[in-house]
């Protein structure tokens, strides 16, 4: 029997998001042909910075999602890295991205043209990521700059901000030198306003997930996350995020659910197994839904914390009436964003990450947490063991599975799903005979 | 230095007893540290004994709830020492920012085994930049202020300068000890040198300097090194492994490890301002992979060591699941191959399977002997 409790419908801004993703992908390949730099590194963090020289980047793996959908190619990527001596200790995502470079398709456009990137900028939060771009630098022999985003406790964070501002200033001078272009501070300032807007919007949409029923689910967020990786500093990205924000608010007002049968709310902490497309929808079979995660919302969002640890969304510079008059103001604002309001930065410290996850569970009315002990991403799963202990102390149900976000050889589907079945049953929900998710969209 | 070697080695083996006796004798406090990027001079100037926390190399089952099994074996082993109470004499635990693995050890230890004092000092990664120097100077000053508050007394500039002098002397003496391993006749074996470095990380540096001076002044004609090897890795603290290698007819003449040359660096006078001096030492010493970003400095440094010490083969000692060292391995292996230095990679866990490793080392040495 179909058990529908809440109305549901697809997101109306979905086609626009898809179209923008296609546009950004196309523009990436056209950037160098237009005389602008093509860069590697970044993954969307501090994406405003290269905008002063019209630089465009997309991390190291523009074809990452494509590889995740092709098991044979994915395995060949890992095999390539094994043969070159890069062991399985190294981040699995980055192994795939580096393999795409060694195998020669990383910088080949869909039209077949092979590009050589102009430079690499790595925003160093994750050590593995930064070591990977070093390998890319050796491969391409192009200019390379690492900008460190330091991990400081709140009481000494000003030292960290000064360090960041000094580095960003040096990075700008370096970009001018390696591109021969004069850096445009006006473009930077505009980008910084946008980056703040985009990241705050992401957080506000995440806040809507506190509602019952949740208006979105984690897989829907993942699809929009691609825009964040291209860079929230871009006006078209913030425009789509505004639409997502307005529409999600409307869904909350009208009680529109992502999962019509929602009766159990979950968080999934750590990266999911990206190669398994149905993984994040599996709980739907039980009327359960992944709302999101501290990882996903913290990676792209801007949050702060109240004294009791409650996740709070800061006002943007525009909302605060802060005028960014010059480069220094813009860089200082980026440092504030990175070190005061970026959970992805503090997530690399175990204690704050554990506390933040526990608080999120309470504030988002979560029934259970699934923790991925992810051999493929040591950085984002580092706190998960301690998080399990903390959740247990609070009598919050959680489940642990050990796998690898980007290597299917380490994912035992039968075992993981079997464990999911048991976990969901322990939460008091049983398998539905049929369900309606309201998500007919392709991701 | 047979007698002295025993003394250094015994101190390593009885490091907990040494620290307890030091505490009893001086009435001072003992602080454990997890990473060698920490400016120990600050602790020393406060009258505190800095003790590097080391693993036990014994099977353990206590860290799994805190750190998953696919994180660095050393970090799990050091956390186990804390969880098992082996360091119950510590008054504090501090670390400098390095890798994510050791951060887990620090946080789990502090959370589950509360200790009167704990401190996390930021150590920049972009060590070659002027911005990093400014940042680290401020961090060292902040650490000093925190230490003053904890010990309840001001740390005078004279005390800091004295500590810098003691540590500078130590680095000079360690340089001399390693100098004696460069020639055809090697004054100190790899196992002896390792014991000296390890003991220096758990002993009062002033006392260690005295022992070192004694060791260096003892007459030694040195011994021939039939095969000259270098060891590379993160934390090579297993003297038994080095003894095994040397028992098979080779001599470990140098290393790139934070229990070796990366610890004491060189002793170039760096700056008259004490904070700048301490910062520069940490920033300019041979980097570990985490501090070797942008253009690599490690291959050039490793090749320079290999040339200076006449190295004929290299052994990589890879802590299982250490991703920074795993990232550097292919580049370093190729760099060594280009100057005709073959290498062997050994993966080690909390416990070291000496029997299995023996077979692999023997095979490697047979190959080297054919080539030599």
XYZ file of N, CA and C in Angstrom, chain B residues 76-280:
615
model
N 48.193 5.936 16.590
C 47.389 5.020 17.415
C 48.229 4.487 18.566
N 49.484 4.200 18.283
C 50.356 3.655 19.330
C 50.594 4.697 20.431
N 50.813 5.953 20.035
C 51.056 6.974 21.066
C 49.786 7.229 21.879
N 48.634 7.219 21.197
C 47.396 7.387 21.967
C 47.217 6.223 22.942
N 47.559 5.028 22.485
C 47.437 3.862 23.365
C 48.256 4.048 24.636
N 49.429 4.637 24.480
C 50.273 4.866 25.661
C 49.560 5.766 26.668
N 48.853 6.762 26.123
C 48.101 7.663 27.003
C 46.927 6.959 27.643
N 46.179 6.226 26.829
C 44.984 5.544 27.333
C 45.372 4.499 28.382
N 46.492 3.849 28.168
C 46.931 2.796 29.092
C 47.634 3.354 30.341
N 47.760 4.665 30.386
C 48.314 5.287 31.592
C 49.818 5.239 31.704
N 50.502 4.951 30.599
C 51.974 4.852 30.663
C 52.614 6.213 30.931
N 51.892 7.263 30.596
C 52.423 8.617 30.799
C 51.668 9.322 31.932
N 51.305 8.579 32.937
C 50.482 9.181 33.988
C 51.226 10.243 34.810
N 52.529 10.363 34.596
C 53.304 11.380 35.315
C 53.277 12.733 34.608
N 52.703 12.780 33.405
C 52.699 14.053 32.681
C 51.802 15.078 33.369
N 52.281 16.318 33.383
C 51.453 17.411 33.897
C 50.750 18.135 32.756
N 51.224 17.908 31.563
C 50.617 18.592 30.426
C 50.899 17.848 29.137
N 50.125 18.190 28.127
C 50.331 17.614 26.800
C 50.191 18.742 25.784
N 51.183 18.875 24.928
C 51.128 19.944 23.920
C 51.483 19.370 22.556
N 51.043 20.066 21.547
C 51.442 19.667 20.200
C 51.479 20.885 19.304
N 52.239 20.749 18.260
C 52.261 21.787 17.232
C 51.497 21.241 16.032
N 50.863 22.136 15.315
C 50.045 21.715 14.177
C 50.902 20.979 13.147
N 50.548 19.728 12.906
C 51.223 19.021 11.802
C 50.161 18.236 11.046
N 50.088 16.920 11.212
C 49.163 16.171 10.359
C 47.852 15.861 11.088
N 46.855 15.450 10.307
C 45.533 15.172 10.892
C 45.588 13.965 11.835
N 46.524 13.076 11.580
C 46.611 11.867 12.399
C 46.972 12.230 13.843
N 48.003 13.035 13.983
C 48.461 13.354 15.334
C 47.463 14.283 16.033
N 46.712 15.049 15.247
C 45.668 15.887 15.865
C 44.645 15.008 16.574
N 44.361 13.844 15.979
C 43.394 12.935 16.614
C 43.935 12.422 17.941
N 45.210 12.078 17.944
C 45.822 11.590 19.180
C 45.676 12.648 20.272
N 46.013 13.878 19.898
C 45.969 14.973 20.869
C 44.553 15.149 21.423
N 43.584 15.238 20.522
C 42.223 15.519 20.983
C 41.650 14.367 21.814
N 41.874 13.146 21.372
C 41.314 12.013 22.112
C 41.968 11.882 23.487
N 43.253 12.110 23.522
C 43.971 12.023 24.795
C 43.428 13.066 25.771
N 43.377 14.307 25.311
C 42.953 15.398 26.188
C 41.499 15.205 26.635
N 40.673 14.717 25.717
C 39.253 14.570 26.056
C 39.020 13.434 27.059
N 39.651 12.318 26.822
C 39.328 11.139 27.625
C 40.254 10.932 28.819
N 41.382 11.586 28.810
C 42.308 11.455 29.940
C 42.737 12.851 30.358
N 41.820 13.569 30.980
C 42.092 14.977 31.289
C 43.431 15.153 32.001
N 44.079 16.190 31.622
C 45.434 16.458 32.069
C 45.453 17.938 32.471
N 46.214 18.311 33.498
C 46.105 19.696 33.985
C 46.302 20.763 32.910
N 47.198 20.495 31.975
C 47.492 21.541 30.992
C 47.534 20.912 29.599
N 46.912 21.579 28.643
C 47.057 21.135 27.248
C 47.091 22.364 26.359
N 47.800 22.238 25.257
C 47.955 23.398 24.378
C 48.196 22.932 22.952
N 47.523 23.611 22.035
C 47.702 23.330 20.612
C 48.297 24.569 19.969
N 49.523 24.451 19.500
C 50.177 25.606 18.875
C 50.117 25.484 17.372
N 49.779 26.577 16.715
C 49.747 26.492 15.254
C 51.153 26.589 14.698
N 51.472 25.678 13.831
C 52.764 25.698 13.136
C 52.439 25.780 11.649
N 52.767 26.898 11.000
C 52.361 27.076 9.605
C 52.922 25.992 8.680
N 52.207 25.805 7.595
C 52.643 24.831 6.590
C 53.507 25.454 5.506
N 53.261 26.732 5.234
C 54.027 27.395 4.176
C 55.331 27.918 4.757
N 56.169 26.990 5.183
C 57.326 27.339 6.012
C 58.341 28.238 5.322
N 58.319 28.277 4.016
C 59.331 29.037 3.279
C 58.916 30.492 3.043
N 57.757 30.892 3.565
C 57.274 32.240 3.277
C 57.523 33.193 4.452
N 57.695 34.487 4.163
C 57.860 35.453 5.272
C 56.594 35.549 6.119
N 55.443 35.317 5.507
C 54.188 35.395 6.262
C 54.171 34.336 7.371
N 54.727 33.179 7.074
C 54.751 32.102 8.066
C 55.608 32.499 9.268
N 56.696 33.188 9.005
C 57.576 33.584 10.112
C 56.860 34.523 11.078
N 56.170 35.489 10.514
C 55.423 36.440 11.348
C 54.371 35.692 12.178
N 53.676 34.786 11.516
C 52.618 34.014 12.181
C 53.199 33.162 13.318
N 54.299 32.474 13.014
C 54.860 31.564 14.018
C 55.456 32.334 15.198
N 56.070 33.474 14.933
C 56.606 34.285 16.052
C 55.473 34.616 17.027
N 54.345 35.018 16.477
C 53.204 35.361 17.353
C 52.706 34.126 18.099
N 52.700 33.014 17.418
C 52.244 31.788 18.077
C 53.183 31.358 19.198
N 54.473 31.504 18.963
C 55.433 31.108 20.010
C 55.287 32.035 21.223
N 55.090 33.319 20.948
C 54.884 34.260 22.060
C 53.614 33.915 22.837
N 52.572 33.571 22.106
C 51.313 33.194 22.764
C 51.503 31.930 23.608
N 52.271 30.996 23.085
C 52.560 29.759 23.818
C 53.341 30.081 25.094
N 54.290 30.986 24.965
C 55.082 31.390 26.138
C 54.168 32.022 27.203
N 53.252 32.884 26.767
C 52.329 33.525 27.720
C 51.466 32.471 28.423
N 51.015 31.507 27.640
C 50.187 30.435 28.216
C 50.990 29.638 29.249
N 52.241 29.393 28.903
C 53.113 28.641 29.814
C 53.345 29.431 31.115
N 53.536 30.753 30.965
C 53.740 31.605 32.148
C 52.524 31.520 33.077
N 51.379 31.575 32.464
C 50.148 31.527 33.261
C 50.051 30.194 34.003
N 50.417 29.132 33.309
C 50.294 27.804 33.900
C 51.304 27.560 35.028
N 52.555 27.962 34.777
C 53.553 27.704 35.822
C 53.510 28.777 36.911
N 52.789 29.866 36.621
C 52.603 30.897 37.631
C 53.793 31.800 37.850
N 54.594 31.960 36.827
C 55.729 32.896 36.936
C 56.102 33.400 35.543
N 56.705 34.574 35.541
C 57.161 35.134 34.264
C 58.374 34.351 33.759
N 58.443 34.239 32.472
C 59.635 33.638 31.867
C 60.475 34.802 31.345
N 61.618 34.993 31.933
C 62.433 36.156 31.555
C 63.081 35.930 30.194
N 63.465 37.033 29.584
C 64.138 36.915 28.290
C 65.474 36.189 28.461
N 66.107 36.397 29.617
C 67.366 35.689 29.865
C 67.146 34.174 29.885
N 66.029 33.778 30.516
C 65.737 32.334 30.583
C 65.533 31.770 29.180
N 64.864 32.535 28.343
C 64.649 32.057 26.971
C 65.975 31.990 26.223
N 66.777 33.015 26.413
C 68.083 33.008 25.727
C 68.954 31.840 26.211
N 68.873 31.553 27.512
C 69.624 30.400 28.039
C 69.153 29.111 27.376
N 67.829 28.983 27.271
C 67.268 27.765 26.654
C 67.707 27.659 25.200
N 67.708 28.793 24.519
C 68.139 28.784 23.115
C 69.605 28.355 23.018
N 70.378 28.818 23.982
C 71.801 28.470 23.985
C 71.983 26.964 24.208
N 71.239 26.420 25.164
C 71.339 24.975 25.452
C 70.916 24.162 24.231
N 69.808 24.572 23.612
C 69.325 23.823 22.441
C 70.260 24.013 21.241
N 70.833 25.225 21.135
C 71.781 25.464 20.047
C 73.004 24.567 20.209
N 73.466 24.464 21.450
C 74.620 23.597 21.714
C 74.274 22.148 21.366
N 73.073 21.760 21.729
C 72.664 20.385 21.442
C 72.680 20.112 19.945
N 72.155 21.047 19.187
C 72.122 20.850 17.727
C 73.541 20.794 17.158
N 74.426 21.627 17.721
C 75.814 21.596 17.249
C 76.453 20.240 17.550
N 76.223 19.752 18.759
C 76.823 18.458 19.138
C 76.241 17.320 18.300
N 74.950 17.382 18.047
C 74.349 16.332 17.213
C 74.941 16.377 15.805
N 75.175 17.609 15.331
C 75.814 17.758 14.019
C 77.190 17.113 14.015
N 77.923 17.302 15.106
C 79.257 16.690 15.197
C 79.165 15.170 15.218
N 78.173 14.681 15.953
C 78.007 13.222 16.016
C 77.717 12.658 14.618
N 76.852 13.337 13.889
C 76.536 12.860 12.536
C 77.731 13.046 11.590
N 78.523 14.081 11.848
C 79.721 14.314 11.029
C 80.639 13.091 11.058
N 80.683 12.462 12.225
C 81.529 11.283 12.392
C 81.023 10.054 11.656
N 79.934 10.192 10.948
C 79.381 9.053 10.205
C 79.545 9.254 8.698
N 80.198 10.360 8.344
C 80.317 10.657 6.921
C 81.500 9.950 6.259
N 82.584 9.754 7.005
C 83.806 9.211 6.405
C 83.753 7.703 6.195
N 84.861 7.179 5.668
C 84.935 5.737 5.405
C 84.825 4.957 6.715
N 85.457 5.495 7.755
C 85.335 4.879 9.081
C 84.196 5.571 9.818
N 83.214 4.814 10.219
C 82.009 5.397 10.837
C 82.123 5.317 12.359
N 82.029 6.477 13.001
C 82.218 6.522 14.466
C 81.014 5.991 15.242
N 79.828 6.202 14.710
C 78.615 5.784 15.432
C 77.717 5.011 14.482
N 77.284 3.868 14.920
C 76.391 3.067 14.069
C 75.024 3.737 14.003
N 74.198 3.246 13.105
C 72.839 3.784 12.991
C 72.036 3.568 14.260
N 72.186 2.384 14.849
C 71.433 2.084 16.069
C 71.887 2.995 17.211
N 73.210 3.231 17.277
C 73.722 4.118 18.332
C 73.206 5.544 18.124
N 73.292 6.011 16.896
C 72.838 7.382 16.618
C 71.353 7.533 16.934
N 70.583 6.509 16.582
C 69.141 6.592 16.857
C 68.882 6.661 18.361
N 69.612 5.863 19.111
C 69.444 5.901 20.571
C 69.784 7.277 21.130
N 70.805 7.883 20.556
C 71.197 9.214 21.031
C 70.060 10.205 20.766
N 69.530 10.175 19.548
C 68.470 11.146 19.222
C 67.227 10.879 20.074
N 66.834 9.626 20.169
C 65.624 9.306 20.940
C 65.789 9.726 22.399
N 66.956 9.463 22.946
C 67.162 9.843 24.356
C 67.129 11.357 24.520
N 67.604 12.052 23.480
C 67.591 13.523 23.580
C 66.172 14.063 23.615
N 65.236 13.292 23.089
C 63.853 13.770 23.054
C 63.098 13.498 24.354
N 63.725 12.764 25.246
C 63.045 12.484 26.517
C 63.862 12.959 27.728
N 65.063 13.482 27.445
C 65.947 13.868 28.558
C 66.060 15.376 28.696
N 66.510 15.801 29.826
C 66.897 17.196 30.032
C 68.037 17.494 29.048
N 67.868 18.541 28.262
C 68.861 18.798 27.204
C 70.231 19.153 27.784
N 70.246 19.820 28.916
C 71.530 20.163 29.510
C 72.301 18.900 29.867
N 71.613 17.966 30.478
C 72.251 16.698 30.843
C 72.654 15.912 29.594
N 71.783 15.937 28.612
C 72.080 15.212 27.373
C 73.315 15.804 26.699
N 73.447 17.114 26.773
C 74.640 17.743 26.196
C 75.913 17.199 26.856
N 75.845 17.031 28.176
C 77.032 16.507 28.878
C 77.369 15.100 28.393
N 76.359 14.287 28.270
C 76.584 12.901 27.796
C 77.149 12.917 26.371
N 76.588 13.830 25.571
C 77.033 13.901 24.172
C 78.494 14.315 24.094
N 78.853 15.310 24.903
C 80.255 15.764 24.903
C 81.180 14.619 25.290
N 80.730 13.860 26.263
C 81.512 12.693 26.706
C 81.664 11.693 25.552
N 80.572 11.449 24.875
C 80.592 10.479 23.769
C 81.501 10.956 22.649
N 81.437 12.252 22.382
C 82.217 12.777 21.268
C 83.706 12.859 21.598
N 84.011 13.002 22.888
C 85.429 13.120 23.248
C 86.098 11.757 23.424
N 85.305 10.708 23.479
C 85.892 9.372 23.641
C 86.637 9.012 22.354
N 87.845 8.469 22.511
C 88.603 8.115 21.302
C 87.896 7.018 20.514
N 87.786 7.244 19.216
C 87.127 6.244 18.372
C 87.777 6.258 17.003
N 88.232 5.097 16.589
C 88.834 5.035 15.250
C 87.763 4.742 14.209
N 86.590 4.411 14.677
C 85.494 4.121 13.751
C 85.598 2.728 13.162
N 84.565 2.342 12.480
C 84.563 1.015 11.840
C 84.219 1.169 10.372
N 84.646 0.190 9.587
C 84.308 0.206 8.164
C 82.821 -0.069 7.986
N 82.258 0.585 7.025
C 80.847 0.329 6.716
C 80.781 -0.408 5.385
N 80.499 -1.693 5.431
C 80.518 -2.464 4.183
C 79.473 -1.965 3.173
N 78.325 -1.617 3.667
C 77.266 -1.063 2.817
C 76.677 0.137 3.542
N 76.604 1.241 2.871
C 76.164 2.476 3.553
C 74.712 2.761 3.171
N 73.850 2.725 4.175
C 72.425 2.904 3.927
C 71.898 4.172 4.578
N 70.771 4.596 4.027
C 70.058 5.740 4.595
C 68.637 5.263 4.901
N 68.058 5.776 5.981
C 66.662 5.439 6.280
C 65.813 6.693 6.169
N 64.636 6.539 5.570
C 63.730 7.669 5.403
C 62.352 7.306 5.934
N 61.749 8.251 6.629
C 60.401 7.968 7.122
C 59.911 9.069 8.024
N 58.779 8.816 8.633
C 58.227 9.833 9.525
C 58.905 9.730 10.884
N 58.531 8.703 11.640
C 59.106 8.520 12.967
C 59.758 7.142 12.994
N 61.054 7.121 12.888
C 61.747 5.824 12.958
C 62.278 5.718 14.385
N 61.559 4.986 15.207
C 61.949 4.944 16.624
C 62.273 3.531 17.080
N 62.312 2.616 16.115
C 62.504 1.216 16.491
C 63.984 0.849 16.354
N 64.694 0.907 17.468
C 66.131 0.629 17.449
C 66.379 -0.811 16.985
N 65.468 -1.706 17.357
C 65.641 -3.116 16.982
C 65.666 -3.286 15.463
N 64.889 -2.494 14.764
C 64.868 -2.588 13.302
C 66.222 -2.163 12.730
N 66.776 -1.090 13.266
C 68.086 -0.621 12.781
C 69.164 -1.644 13.148
N 69.050 -2.189 14.336
C 70.024 -3.224 14.733
C 69.937 -4.420 13.791
N 68.727 -4.775 13.402
C 68.556 -5.901 12.478
C 69.283 -5.607 11.163
N 69.043 -4.419 10.626
C 69.677 -4.050 9.351
C 71.191 -4.115 9.486
N 71.677 -3.592 10.574
C 73.138 -3.532 10.733
C 73.730 -4.902 11.045
N 72.922 -5.790 11.600
C 73.426 -7.141 11.865
C 73.581 -7.936 10.569
N 72.968 -7.434 9.505
C 73.037 -8.148 8.227
C 74.182 -7.652 7.353
N 75.012 -6.795 7.919
C 76.223 -6.398 7.190
C 76.165 -5.014 6.577
N 75.215 -4.192 6.973
C 75.165 -2.815 6.456
C 75.336 -1.843 7.609
N 75.516 -0.602 7.286
C 75.558 0.442 8.312
C 74.602 1.545 7.876
N 73.719 1.904 8.803
C 72.835 3.036 8.512
C 73.614 4.292 8.870
N 74.014 5.057 7.866
C 74.919 6.186 8.115
C 74.180 7.514 8.236
N 72.973 7.574 7.748
C 72.207 8.816 7.930
C 70.715 8.537 7.751
N 69.911 9.575 7.898
C 68.459 9.388 7.872
C 67.767 10.686 7.479
N 66.538 10.550 7.057
C 65.646 11.717 6.939
C 64.411 11.354 7.746
N 64.435 11.727 9.019
C 63.384 11.317 9.942
C 63.314 12.335 11.077
N 62.151 12.423 11.709
C 62.055 13.366 12.829
C 62.606 12.748 14.116
N 63.134 11.546 14.014
C 63.943 11.004 15.104
C 65.401 10.961 14.650
N 65.749 11.879 13.780
C 67.116 11.964 13.265
C 67.390 13.372 12.801
N 67.862 13.490 11.579
C 68.339 14.809 11.112
C 67.241 15.873 11.091
N 65.991 15.466 10.874
C 64.938 16.483 10.837
C 64.685 17.078 12.227
N 65.128 16.381 13.252
C 64.899 16.882 14.608
C 65.864 18.009 14.951
N 67.143 17.786 14.686
C 68.106 18.793 15.156
C 68.540 19.763 14.066
N 68.177 19.480 12.816
C 68.460 20.417 11.737
C 69.930 20.809 11.702
N 70.193 22.077 11.440
C 71.572 22.534 11.567
C 71.594 23.637 12.624
N 72.778 24.145 12.876
C 72.909 25.066 14.002
C 73.326 26.462 13.559
N 72.844 26.861 12.394
C 73.185 28.198 11.907
C 72.549 29.247 12.826
N 73.326 30.246 13.280
C 72.687 31.315 14.072
C 71.613 31.980 13.210
N 70.461 32.156 13.759
C 69.328 32.561 12.925
C 68.883 33.995 13.142
N 68.826 34.442 14.368
C 68.403 35.820 14.604
C 68.684 36.194 16.048
N 68.878 37.486 16.281
C 69.147 37.924 17.654
C 67.859 37.967 18.483
N 66.744 38.208 17.814
C 65.472 38.180 18.544
C 65.112 36.721 18.846
N 64.874 36.391 20.110
C 64.685 34.974 20.447
C 63.482 34.318 19.754
N 62.398 35.070 19.606
C 61.207 34.466 18.976
C 61.451 34.211 17.489
N 62.102 35.176 16.853
C 62.422 34.979 15.433
C 63.376 33.800 15.286
N 64.316 33.712 16.219
C 65.276 32.607 16.172
C 64.544 31.258 16.274
N 63.685 31.150 17.270
C 62.974 29.868 17.459
C 62.080 29.561 16.257
N 61.414 30.605 15.754
C 60.534 30.395 14.601
C 61.346 29.950 13.392
N 62.447 30.631 13.162
C 63.248 30.289 11.975
C 63.789 28.871 12.046
